[in-house]
PDB file of C-alpha atoms in Angstrom:
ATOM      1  CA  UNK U  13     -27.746  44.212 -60.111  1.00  0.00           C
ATOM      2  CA  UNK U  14     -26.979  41.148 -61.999  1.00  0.00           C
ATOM      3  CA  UNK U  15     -26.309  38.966 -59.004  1.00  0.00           C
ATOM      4  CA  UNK U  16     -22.788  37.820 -57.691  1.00  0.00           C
ATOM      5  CA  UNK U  17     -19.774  37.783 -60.059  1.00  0.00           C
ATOM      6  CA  UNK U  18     -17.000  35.812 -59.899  1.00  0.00           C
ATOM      7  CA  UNK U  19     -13.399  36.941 -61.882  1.00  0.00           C
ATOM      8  CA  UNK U  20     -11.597  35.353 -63.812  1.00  0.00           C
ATOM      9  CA  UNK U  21     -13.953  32.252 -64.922  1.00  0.00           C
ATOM     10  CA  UNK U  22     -10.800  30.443 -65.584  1.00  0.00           C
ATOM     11  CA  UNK U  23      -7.470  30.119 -64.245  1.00  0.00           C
ATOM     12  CA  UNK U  24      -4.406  28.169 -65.413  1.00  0.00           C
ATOM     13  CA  UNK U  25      -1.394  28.539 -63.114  1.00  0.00           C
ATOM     14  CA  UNK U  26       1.641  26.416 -62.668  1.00  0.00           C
ATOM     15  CA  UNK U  27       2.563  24.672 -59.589  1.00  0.00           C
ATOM     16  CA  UNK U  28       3.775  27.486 -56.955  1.00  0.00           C
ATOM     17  CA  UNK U  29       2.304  30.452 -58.501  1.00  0.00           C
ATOM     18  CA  UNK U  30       0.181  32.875 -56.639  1.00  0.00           C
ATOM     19  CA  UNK U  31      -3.519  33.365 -57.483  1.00  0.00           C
ATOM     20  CA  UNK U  32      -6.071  35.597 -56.757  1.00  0.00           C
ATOM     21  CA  UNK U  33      -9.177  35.618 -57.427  1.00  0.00           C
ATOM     22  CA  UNK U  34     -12.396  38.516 -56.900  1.00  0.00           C
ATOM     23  CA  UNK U  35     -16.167  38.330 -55.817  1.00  0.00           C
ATOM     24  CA  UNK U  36     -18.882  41.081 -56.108  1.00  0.00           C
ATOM     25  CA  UNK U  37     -21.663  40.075 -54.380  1.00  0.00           C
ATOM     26  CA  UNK U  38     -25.237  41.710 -54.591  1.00  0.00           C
ATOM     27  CA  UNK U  39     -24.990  45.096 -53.710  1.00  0.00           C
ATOM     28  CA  UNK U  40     -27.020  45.016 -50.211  1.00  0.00           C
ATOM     29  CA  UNK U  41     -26.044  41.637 -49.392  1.00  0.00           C
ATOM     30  CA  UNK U  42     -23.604  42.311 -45.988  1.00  0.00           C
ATOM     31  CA  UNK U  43     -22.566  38.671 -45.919  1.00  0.00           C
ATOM     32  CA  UNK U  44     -20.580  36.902 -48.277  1.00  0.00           C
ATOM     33  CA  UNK U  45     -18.678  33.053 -48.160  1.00  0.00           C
ATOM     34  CA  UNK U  46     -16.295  31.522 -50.232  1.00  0.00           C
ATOM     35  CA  UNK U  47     -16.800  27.806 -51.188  1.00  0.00           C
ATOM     36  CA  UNK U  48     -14.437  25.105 -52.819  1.00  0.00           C
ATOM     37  CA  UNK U  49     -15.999  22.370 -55.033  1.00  0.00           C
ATOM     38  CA  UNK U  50     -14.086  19.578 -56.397  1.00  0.00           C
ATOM     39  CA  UNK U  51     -15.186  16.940 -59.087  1.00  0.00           C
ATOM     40  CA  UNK U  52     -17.529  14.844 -57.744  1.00  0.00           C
ATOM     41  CA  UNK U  53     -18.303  16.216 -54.534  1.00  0.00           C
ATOM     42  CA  UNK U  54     -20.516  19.039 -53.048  1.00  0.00           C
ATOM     43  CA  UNK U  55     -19.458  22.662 -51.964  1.00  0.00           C
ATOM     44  CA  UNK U  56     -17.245  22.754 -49.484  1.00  0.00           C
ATOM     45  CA  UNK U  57     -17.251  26.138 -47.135  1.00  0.00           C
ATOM     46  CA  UNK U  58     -13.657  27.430 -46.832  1.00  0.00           C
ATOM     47  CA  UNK U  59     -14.561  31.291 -45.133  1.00  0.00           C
ATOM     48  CA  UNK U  60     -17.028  33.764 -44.406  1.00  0.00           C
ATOM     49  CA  UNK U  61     -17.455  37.346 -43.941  1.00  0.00           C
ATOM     50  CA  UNK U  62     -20.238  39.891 -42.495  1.00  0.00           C
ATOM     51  CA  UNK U  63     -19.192  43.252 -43.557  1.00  0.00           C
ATOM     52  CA  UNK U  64     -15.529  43.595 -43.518  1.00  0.00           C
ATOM     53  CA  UNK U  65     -14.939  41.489 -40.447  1.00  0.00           C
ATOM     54  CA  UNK U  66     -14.297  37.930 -41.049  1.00  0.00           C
ATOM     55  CA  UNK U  67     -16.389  35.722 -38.841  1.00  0.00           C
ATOM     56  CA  UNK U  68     -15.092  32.004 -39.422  1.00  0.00           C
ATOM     57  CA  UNK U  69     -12.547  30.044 -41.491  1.00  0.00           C
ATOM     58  CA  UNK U  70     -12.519  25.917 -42.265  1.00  0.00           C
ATOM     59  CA  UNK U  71      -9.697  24.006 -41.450  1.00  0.00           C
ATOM     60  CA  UNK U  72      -9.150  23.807 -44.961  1.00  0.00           C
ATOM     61  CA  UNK U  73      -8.475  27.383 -45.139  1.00  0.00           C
ATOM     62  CA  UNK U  74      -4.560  26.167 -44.972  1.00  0.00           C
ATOM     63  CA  UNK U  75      -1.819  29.167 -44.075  1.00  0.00           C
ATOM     64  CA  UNK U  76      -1.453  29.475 -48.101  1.00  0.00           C
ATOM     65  CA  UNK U  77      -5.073  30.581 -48.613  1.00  0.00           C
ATOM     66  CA  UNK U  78      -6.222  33.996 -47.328  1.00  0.00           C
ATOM     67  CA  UNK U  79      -9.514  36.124 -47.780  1.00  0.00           C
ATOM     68  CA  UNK U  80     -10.115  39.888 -47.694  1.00  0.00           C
ATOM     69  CA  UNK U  81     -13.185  42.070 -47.933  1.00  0.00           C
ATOM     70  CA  UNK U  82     -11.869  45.659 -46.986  1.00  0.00           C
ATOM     71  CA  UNK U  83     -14.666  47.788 -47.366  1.00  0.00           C
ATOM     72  CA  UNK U  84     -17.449  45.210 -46.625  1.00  0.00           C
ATOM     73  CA  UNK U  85     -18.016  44.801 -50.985  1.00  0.00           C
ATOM     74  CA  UNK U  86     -16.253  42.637 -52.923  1.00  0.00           C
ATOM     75  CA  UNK U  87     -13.696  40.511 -51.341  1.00  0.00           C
ATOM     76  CA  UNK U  88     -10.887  38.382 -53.070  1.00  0.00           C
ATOM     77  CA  UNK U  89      -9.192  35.216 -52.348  1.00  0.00           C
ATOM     78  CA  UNK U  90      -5.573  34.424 -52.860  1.00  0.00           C
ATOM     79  CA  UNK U  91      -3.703  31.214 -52.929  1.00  0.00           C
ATOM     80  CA  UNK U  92      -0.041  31.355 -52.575  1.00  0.00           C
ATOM     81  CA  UNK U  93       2.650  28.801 -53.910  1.00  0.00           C
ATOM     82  CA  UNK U  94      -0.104  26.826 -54.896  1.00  0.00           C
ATOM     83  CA  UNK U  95      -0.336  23.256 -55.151  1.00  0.00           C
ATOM     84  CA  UNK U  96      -1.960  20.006 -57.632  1.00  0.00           C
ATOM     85  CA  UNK U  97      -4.373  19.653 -54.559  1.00  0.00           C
ATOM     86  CA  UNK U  98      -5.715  23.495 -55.211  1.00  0.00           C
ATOM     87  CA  UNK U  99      -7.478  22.812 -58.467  1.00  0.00           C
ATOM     88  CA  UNK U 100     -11.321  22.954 -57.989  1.00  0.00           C
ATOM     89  CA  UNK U 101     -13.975  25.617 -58.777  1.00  0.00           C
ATOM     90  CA  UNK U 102     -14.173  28.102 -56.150  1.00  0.00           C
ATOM     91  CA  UNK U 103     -17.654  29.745 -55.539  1.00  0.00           C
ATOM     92  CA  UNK U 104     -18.557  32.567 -53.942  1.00  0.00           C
ATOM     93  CA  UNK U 105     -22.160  33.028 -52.660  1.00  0.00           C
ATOM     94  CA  UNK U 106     -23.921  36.088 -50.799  1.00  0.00           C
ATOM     95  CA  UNK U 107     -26.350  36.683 -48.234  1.00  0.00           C
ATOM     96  CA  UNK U 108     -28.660  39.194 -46.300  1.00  0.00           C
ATOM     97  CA  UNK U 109     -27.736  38.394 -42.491  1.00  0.00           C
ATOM     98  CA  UNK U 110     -31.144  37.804 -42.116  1.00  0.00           C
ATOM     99  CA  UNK U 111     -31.970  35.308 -45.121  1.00  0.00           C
ATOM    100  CA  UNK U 112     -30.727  31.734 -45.255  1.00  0.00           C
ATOM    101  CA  UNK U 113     -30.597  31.069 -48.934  1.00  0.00           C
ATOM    102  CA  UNK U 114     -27.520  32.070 -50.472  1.00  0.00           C
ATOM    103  CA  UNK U 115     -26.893  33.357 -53.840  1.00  0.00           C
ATOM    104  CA  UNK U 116     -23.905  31.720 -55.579  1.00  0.00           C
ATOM    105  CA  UNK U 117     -21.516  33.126 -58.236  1.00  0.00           C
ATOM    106  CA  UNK U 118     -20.425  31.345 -61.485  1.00  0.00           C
ATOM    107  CA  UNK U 119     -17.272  30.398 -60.150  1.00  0.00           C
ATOM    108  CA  UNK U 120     -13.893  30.252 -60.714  1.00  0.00           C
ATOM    109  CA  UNK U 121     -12.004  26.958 -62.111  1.00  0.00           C
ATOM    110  CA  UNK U 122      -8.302  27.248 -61.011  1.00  0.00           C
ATOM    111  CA  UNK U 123      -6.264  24.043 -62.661  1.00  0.00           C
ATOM    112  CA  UNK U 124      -2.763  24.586 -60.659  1.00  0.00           C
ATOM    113  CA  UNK U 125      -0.568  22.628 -63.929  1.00  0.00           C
TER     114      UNK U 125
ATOM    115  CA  UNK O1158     -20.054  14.615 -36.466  1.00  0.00           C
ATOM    116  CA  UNK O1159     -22.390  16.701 -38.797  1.00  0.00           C
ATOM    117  CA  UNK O1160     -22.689  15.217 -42.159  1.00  0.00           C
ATOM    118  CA  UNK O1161     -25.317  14.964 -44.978  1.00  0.00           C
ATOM    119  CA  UNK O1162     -25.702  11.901 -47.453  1.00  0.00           C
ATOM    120  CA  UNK O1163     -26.861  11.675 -51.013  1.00  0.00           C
ATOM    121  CA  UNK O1164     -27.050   8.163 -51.639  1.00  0.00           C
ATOM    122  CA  UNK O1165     -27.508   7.918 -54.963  1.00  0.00           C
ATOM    123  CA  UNK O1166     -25.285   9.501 -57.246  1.00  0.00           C
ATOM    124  CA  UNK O1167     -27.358   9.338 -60.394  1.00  0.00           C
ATOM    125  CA  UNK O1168     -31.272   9.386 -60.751  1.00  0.00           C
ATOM    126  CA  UNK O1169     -33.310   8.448 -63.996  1.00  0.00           C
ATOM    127  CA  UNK O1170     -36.771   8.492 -64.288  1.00  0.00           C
ATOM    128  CA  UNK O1171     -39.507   8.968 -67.341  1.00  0.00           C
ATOM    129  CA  UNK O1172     -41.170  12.357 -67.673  1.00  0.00           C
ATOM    130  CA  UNK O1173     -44.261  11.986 -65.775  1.00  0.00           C
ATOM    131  CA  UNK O1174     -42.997   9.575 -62.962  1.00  0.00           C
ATOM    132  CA  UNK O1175     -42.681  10.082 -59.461  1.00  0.00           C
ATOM    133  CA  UNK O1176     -39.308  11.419 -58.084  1.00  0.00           C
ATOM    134  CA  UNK O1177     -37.248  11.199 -54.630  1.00  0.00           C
ATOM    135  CA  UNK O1178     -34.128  12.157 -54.270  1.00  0.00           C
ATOM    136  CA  UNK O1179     -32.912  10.942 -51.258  1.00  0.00           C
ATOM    137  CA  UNK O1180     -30.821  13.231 -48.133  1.00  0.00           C
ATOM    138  CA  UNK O1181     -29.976  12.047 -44.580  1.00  0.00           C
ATOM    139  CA  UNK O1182     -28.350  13.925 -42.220  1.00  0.00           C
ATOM    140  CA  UNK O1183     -25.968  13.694 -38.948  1.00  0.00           C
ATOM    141  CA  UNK O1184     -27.131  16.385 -36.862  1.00  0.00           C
ATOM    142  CA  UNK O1185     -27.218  16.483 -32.784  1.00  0.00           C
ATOM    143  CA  UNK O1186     -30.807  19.425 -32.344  1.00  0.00           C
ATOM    144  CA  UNK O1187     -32.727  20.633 -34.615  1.00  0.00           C
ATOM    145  CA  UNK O1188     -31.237  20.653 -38.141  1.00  0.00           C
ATOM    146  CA  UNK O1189     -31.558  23.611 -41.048  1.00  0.00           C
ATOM    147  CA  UNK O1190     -31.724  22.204 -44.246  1.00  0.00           C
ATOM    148  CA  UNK O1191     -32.076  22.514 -47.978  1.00  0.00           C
ATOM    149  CA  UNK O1192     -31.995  21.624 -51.393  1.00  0.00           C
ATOM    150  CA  UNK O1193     -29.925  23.137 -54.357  1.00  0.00           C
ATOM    151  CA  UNK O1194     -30.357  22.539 -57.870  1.00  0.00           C
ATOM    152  CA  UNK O1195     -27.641  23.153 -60.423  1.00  0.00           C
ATOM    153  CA  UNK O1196     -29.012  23.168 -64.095  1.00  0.00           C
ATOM    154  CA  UNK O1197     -26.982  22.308 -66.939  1.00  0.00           C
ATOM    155  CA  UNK O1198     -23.954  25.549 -67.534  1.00  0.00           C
ATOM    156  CA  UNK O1199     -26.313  27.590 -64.569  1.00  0.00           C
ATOM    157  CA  UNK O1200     -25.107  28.547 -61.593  1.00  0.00           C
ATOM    158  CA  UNK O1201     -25.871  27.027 -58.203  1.00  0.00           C
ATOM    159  CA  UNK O1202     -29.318  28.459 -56.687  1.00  0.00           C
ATOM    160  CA  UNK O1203     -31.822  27.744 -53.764  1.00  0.00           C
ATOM    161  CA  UNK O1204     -34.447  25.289 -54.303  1.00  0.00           C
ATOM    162  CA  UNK O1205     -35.750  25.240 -50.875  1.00  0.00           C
ATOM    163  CA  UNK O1206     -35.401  24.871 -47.614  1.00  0.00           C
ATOM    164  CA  UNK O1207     -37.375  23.259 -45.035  1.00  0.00           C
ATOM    165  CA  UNK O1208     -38.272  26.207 -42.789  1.00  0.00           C
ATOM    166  CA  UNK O1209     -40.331  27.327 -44.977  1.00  0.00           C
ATOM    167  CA  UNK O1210     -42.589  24.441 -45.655  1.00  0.00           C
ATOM    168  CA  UNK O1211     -42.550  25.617 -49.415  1.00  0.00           C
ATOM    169  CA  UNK O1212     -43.180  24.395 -52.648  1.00  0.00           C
ATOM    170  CA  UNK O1213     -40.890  25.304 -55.668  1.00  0.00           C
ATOM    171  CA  UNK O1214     -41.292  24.010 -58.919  1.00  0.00           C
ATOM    172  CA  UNK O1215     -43.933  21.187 -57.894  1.00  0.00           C
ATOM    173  CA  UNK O1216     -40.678  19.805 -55.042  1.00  0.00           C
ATOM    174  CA  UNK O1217     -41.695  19.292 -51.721  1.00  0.00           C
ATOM    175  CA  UNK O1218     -38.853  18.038 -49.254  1.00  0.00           C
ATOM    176  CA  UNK O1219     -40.943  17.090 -45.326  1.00  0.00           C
ATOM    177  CA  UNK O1220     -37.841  16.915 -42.779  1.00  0.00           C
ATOM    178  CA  UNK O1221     -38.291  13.962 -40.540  1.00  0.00           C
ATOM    179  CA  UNK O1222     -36.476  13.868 -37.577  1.00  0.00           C
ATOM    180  CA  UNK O1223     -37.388  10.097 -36.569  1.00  0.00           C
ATOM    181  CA  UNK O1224     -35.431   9.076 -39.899  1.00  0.00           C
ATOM    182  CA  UNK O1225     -33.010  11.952 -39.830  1.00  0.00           C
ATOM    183  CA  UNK O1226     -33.909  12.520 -43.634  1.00  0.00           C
ATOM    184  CA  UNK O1227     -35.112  15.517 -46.105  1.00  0.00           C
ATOM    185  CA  UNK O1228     -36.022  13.494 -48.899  1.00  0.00           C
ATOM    186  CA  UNK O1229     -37.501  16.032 -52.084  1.00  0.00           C
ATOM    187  CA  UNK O1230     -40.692  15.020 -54.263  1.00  0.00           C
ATOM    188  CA  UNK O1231     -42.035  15.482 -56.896  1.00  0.00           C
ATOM    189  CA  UNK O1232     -45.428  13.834 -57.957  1.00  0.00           C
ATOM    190  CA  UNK O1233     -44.582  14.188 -61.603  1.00  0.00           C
ATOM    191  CA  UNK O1234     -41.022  14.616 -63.315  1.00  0.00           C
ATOM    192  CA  UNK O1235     -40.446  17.384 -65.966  1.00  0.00           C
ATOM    193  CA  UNK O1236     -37.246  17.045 -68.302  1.00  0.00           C
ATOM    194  CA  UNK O1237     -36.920  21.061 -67.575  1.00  0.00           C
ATOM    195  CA  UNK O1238     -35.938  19.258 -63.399  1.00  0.00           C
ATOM    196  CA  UNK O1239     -32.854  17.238 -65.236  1.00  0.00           C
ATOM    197  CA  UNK O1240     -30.223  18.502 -62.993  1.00  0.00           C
ATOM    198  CA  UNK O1241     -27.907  18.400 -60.023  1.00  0.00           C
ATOM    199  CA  UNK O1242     -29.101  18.508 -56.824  1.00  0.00           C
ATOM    200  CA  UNK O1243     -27.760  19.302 -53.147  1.00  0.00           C
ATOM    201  CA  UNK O1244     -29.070  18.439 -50.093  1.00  0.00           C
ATOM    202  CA  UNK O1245     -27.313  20.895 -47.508  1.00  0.00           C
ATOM    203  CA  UNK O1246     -27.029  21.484 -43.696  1.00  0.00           C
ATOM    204  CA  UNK O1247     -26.663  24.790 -41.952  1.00  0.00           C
ATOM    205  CA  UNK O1248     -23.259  23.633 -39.089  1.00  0.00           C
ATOM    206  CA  UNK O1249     -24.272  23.767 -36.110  1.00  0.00           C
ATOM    207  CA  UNK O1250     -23.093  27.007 -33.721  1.00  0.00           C
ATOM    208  CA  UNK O1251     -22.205  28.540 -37.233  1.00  0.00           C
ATOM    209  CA  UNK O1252     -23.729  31.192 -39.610  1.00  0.00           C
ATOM    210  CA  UNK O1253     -21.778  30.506 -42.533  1.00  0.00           C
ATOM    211  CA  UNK O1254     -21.340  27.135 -43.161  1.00  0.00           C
ATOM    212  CA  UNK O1255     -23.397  24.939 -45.150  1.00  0.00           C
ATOM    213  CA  UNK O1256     -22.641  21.615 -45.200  1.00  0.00           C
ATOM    214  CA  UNK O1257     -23.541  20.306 -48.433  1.00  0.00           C
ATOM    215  CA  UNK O1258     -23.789  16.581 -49.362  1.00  0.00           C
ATOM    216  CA  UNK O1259     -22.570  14.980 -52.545  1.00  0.00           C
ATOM    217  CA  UNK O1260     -25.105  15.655 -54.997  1.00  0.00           C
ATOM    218  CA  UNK O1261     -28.148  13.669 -56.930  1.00  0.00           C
ATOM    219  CA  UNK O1262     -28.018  14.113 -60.836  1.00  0.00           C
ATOM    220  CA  UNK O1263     -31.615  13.696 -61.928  1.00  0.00           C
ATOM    221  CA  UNK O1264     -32.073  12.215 -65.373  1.00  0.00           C
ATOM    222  CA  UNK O1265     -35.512  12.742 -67.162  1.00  0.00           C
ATOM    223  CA  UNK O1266     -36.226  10.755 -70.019  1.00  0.00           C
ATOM    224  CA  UNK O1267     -38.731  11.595 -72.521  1.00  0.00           C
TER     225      UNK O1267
END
């Protein structure tokens, strides 16, 4: 297992374009959260899931932004008719329910042009 | 409101020197926290967190509730600890959000 990966790296989209982007977390890790960091700040927690079920969303989580993880693996994240605003590197990080340290991805960089 | 603060957005010491990177918190109970380190083109990873009472990498972080802080140590800096670090919260009634302050860059001079 070489930890959680994050596809694509890097995505340039223009202004109203749908995005999507994919996680694999580790293998036997049942819990996984999606993150959005912008320059200069820290992580910012958008959405998390146990399994397949989906167990809390941010406020920033806006109706354009929705998560998935249908078989309890890797999930994906999709922005639609995205905006300026959107650009940031989204993480993904992944748990055991029973740990509290979480083990982030390398990110994807969406710059929404 | 629950909220953590990294006061200082840039750190530089000599290699050698004592090291603090400040964290306060806003926090109504008793707080989780932790640090995470970023090095240079790595990806983000635990440093530690205070449950444990650990020590990783010579850092030690005591959480003091009378000061509401989670300050990390280190006796003596190593340019290999040059990096960016977050002091984060677990929210509180939550199990998946970390609330995760600004960040620290640590500078170690030669």
């Amino acid at each position: 297992d070489t930890g959680v990966s994050q596809d694509p790296r890097h995505k340039i989209t223009k202004r109203g374009q749908n995005v999507t982007f994919r996680c694999d977390p580790i293998s036997e890790h049942n819990r996984l959260y999606w993150y959005r960091q912008t320059l200069g700040q820290g992580p910012e927690f958008l959405t998390y899931f146990q399994n397949e079920a989906q167990l809390e969303k941010s406020r920033l989580l806006s109706d354009r932004f929705s998560a998935e993880r249908p078989k309890g693996s890797f999930s994906t994240l999709e922005i639609q008719r995205t905006e300026q605003g959107d650009s940031a590197m989204y993480l993904c990080a992944s748990s055991l329910a029973t740990q509290d340290g979480y083990t982030f991805g390398s990110g994807t960089r969406l710059t929404v042009v | 409101a629950q909220r953590v603060t990294q006061p200082e957005k840039l750190l530089s010491v000599f290699k050698g020197a004592p090291v603090e990177l400040k964290c306060n918190y806003s926090y109504s109970g008793s707080p989780e926290l932790f640090w995470y380190v970023q090095y240079s083109r790595q990806r983000l990873q635990l440093l530690l967190r205070h449950i444990s009472r650990e020590s990783i990498k010579g850092f030690t972080a005591d959480l003091n509730k009378g000061e509401t802080s989670f300050h990390l140590k280190k006796p003596f800096a190593q340019e290999e600890d040059s990096a960016m670090y977050y002091c984060a919260l677990k929210g509180k009634g939550s199990q998946g959000n970390l609330i995760f302050g600004k960040g620290t860059k640590l500078s170690v001079k030669p």
